[in-house]
């Protein structure tokens, strides 16, 4: 009897050890996978923010309320310039009895002083002021020089992000096609074609919900990225005034975001106010569609993007 008890005891010990080893292996395997997903998600969100900026630059949408502008003040000279001019005049008067070579020397010095003071004068004769910026008062044409520089800089972010996306088992075809489409975007920007650039940005942004889906299990992240994708699809055809397409995508954005509005977990973490406010602004975009006013749409679009970042 004692013999059987010992065998049963040994078997029990073995079962506990094996179970502990299996659990240890599973947990250790899961942690690196989660770390890879977190890193990939951070890359995707950083890259996504660059695309949001590019979308906004197409209509000079800025979240800064003011910009610094400078204007030249004509007819004013700096105090230093006046003193320098007086000094060279004295040298000229004292050098009238000198030989021609002395005269030439003084003339050269005077010219040097004049150039120096002229440079300082142009710097000092500027007036700086803060000017309000907005949709109704901003520039209408995109700043292509700035956009080209930003598009080129994204390539440095694109390569490491691509490697991290491969690590989390994202469809390789999606990654390859994303990179190809980005080259197409670069061409459109190089040609300064606004409609084509917006079209390429929309195609590219459509990949982000797929990437986020594989990088996180958090529903809030998935809902927000899907909502923004519909908003950008509406925004991208605003220039052509395709109000039917715009309205359809706003409705889809509203339906998608409703999932977040009705999630009871948001009431517990105190996010419900910002979520409700965002939901109201999404639906407010439809009013701009009803009156078919691009500027009103852009004002509400800008407010929506600002608000959605607070969730």
GROMACS .gro file of C-alpha atoms in nm, residues 31-43 164 167-168 213-217:
model
   21
   31UNK     CA    1   0.533   3.816  -2.378
   32UNK     CA    2   0.772   3.858  -2.675
   33UNK     CA    3   0.477   3.840  -2.914
   34UNK     CA    4   0.297   4.113  -2.719
   35UNK     CA    5   0.612   4.325  -2.717
   36UNK     CA    6   0.639   4.290  -3.095
   37UNK     CA    7   0.274   4.393  -3.136
   38UNK     CA    8   0.317   4.695  -2.910
   39UNK     CA    9   0.623   4.807  -3.105
   40UNK     CA   10   0.447   4.760  -3.439
   41UNK     CA   11   0.141   4.951  -3.312
   42UNK     CA   12   0.361   5.243  -3.202
   43UNK     CA   13   0.519   5.250  -3.550
  164UNK     CA   14   0.812   4.555  -3.748
  167UNK     CA   15   0.717   4.055  -3.727
  168UNK     CA   16   0.347   4.051  -3.632
  213UNK     CA   17  -0.632   4.499  -3.642
  214UNK     CA   18  -0.322   4.276  -3.624
  215UNK     CA   19  -0.133   4.489  -3.372
  216UNK     CA   20  -0.385   4.521  -3.089
  217UNK     CA   21  -0.692   4.366  -2.933
   0.00000   0.00000   0.00000
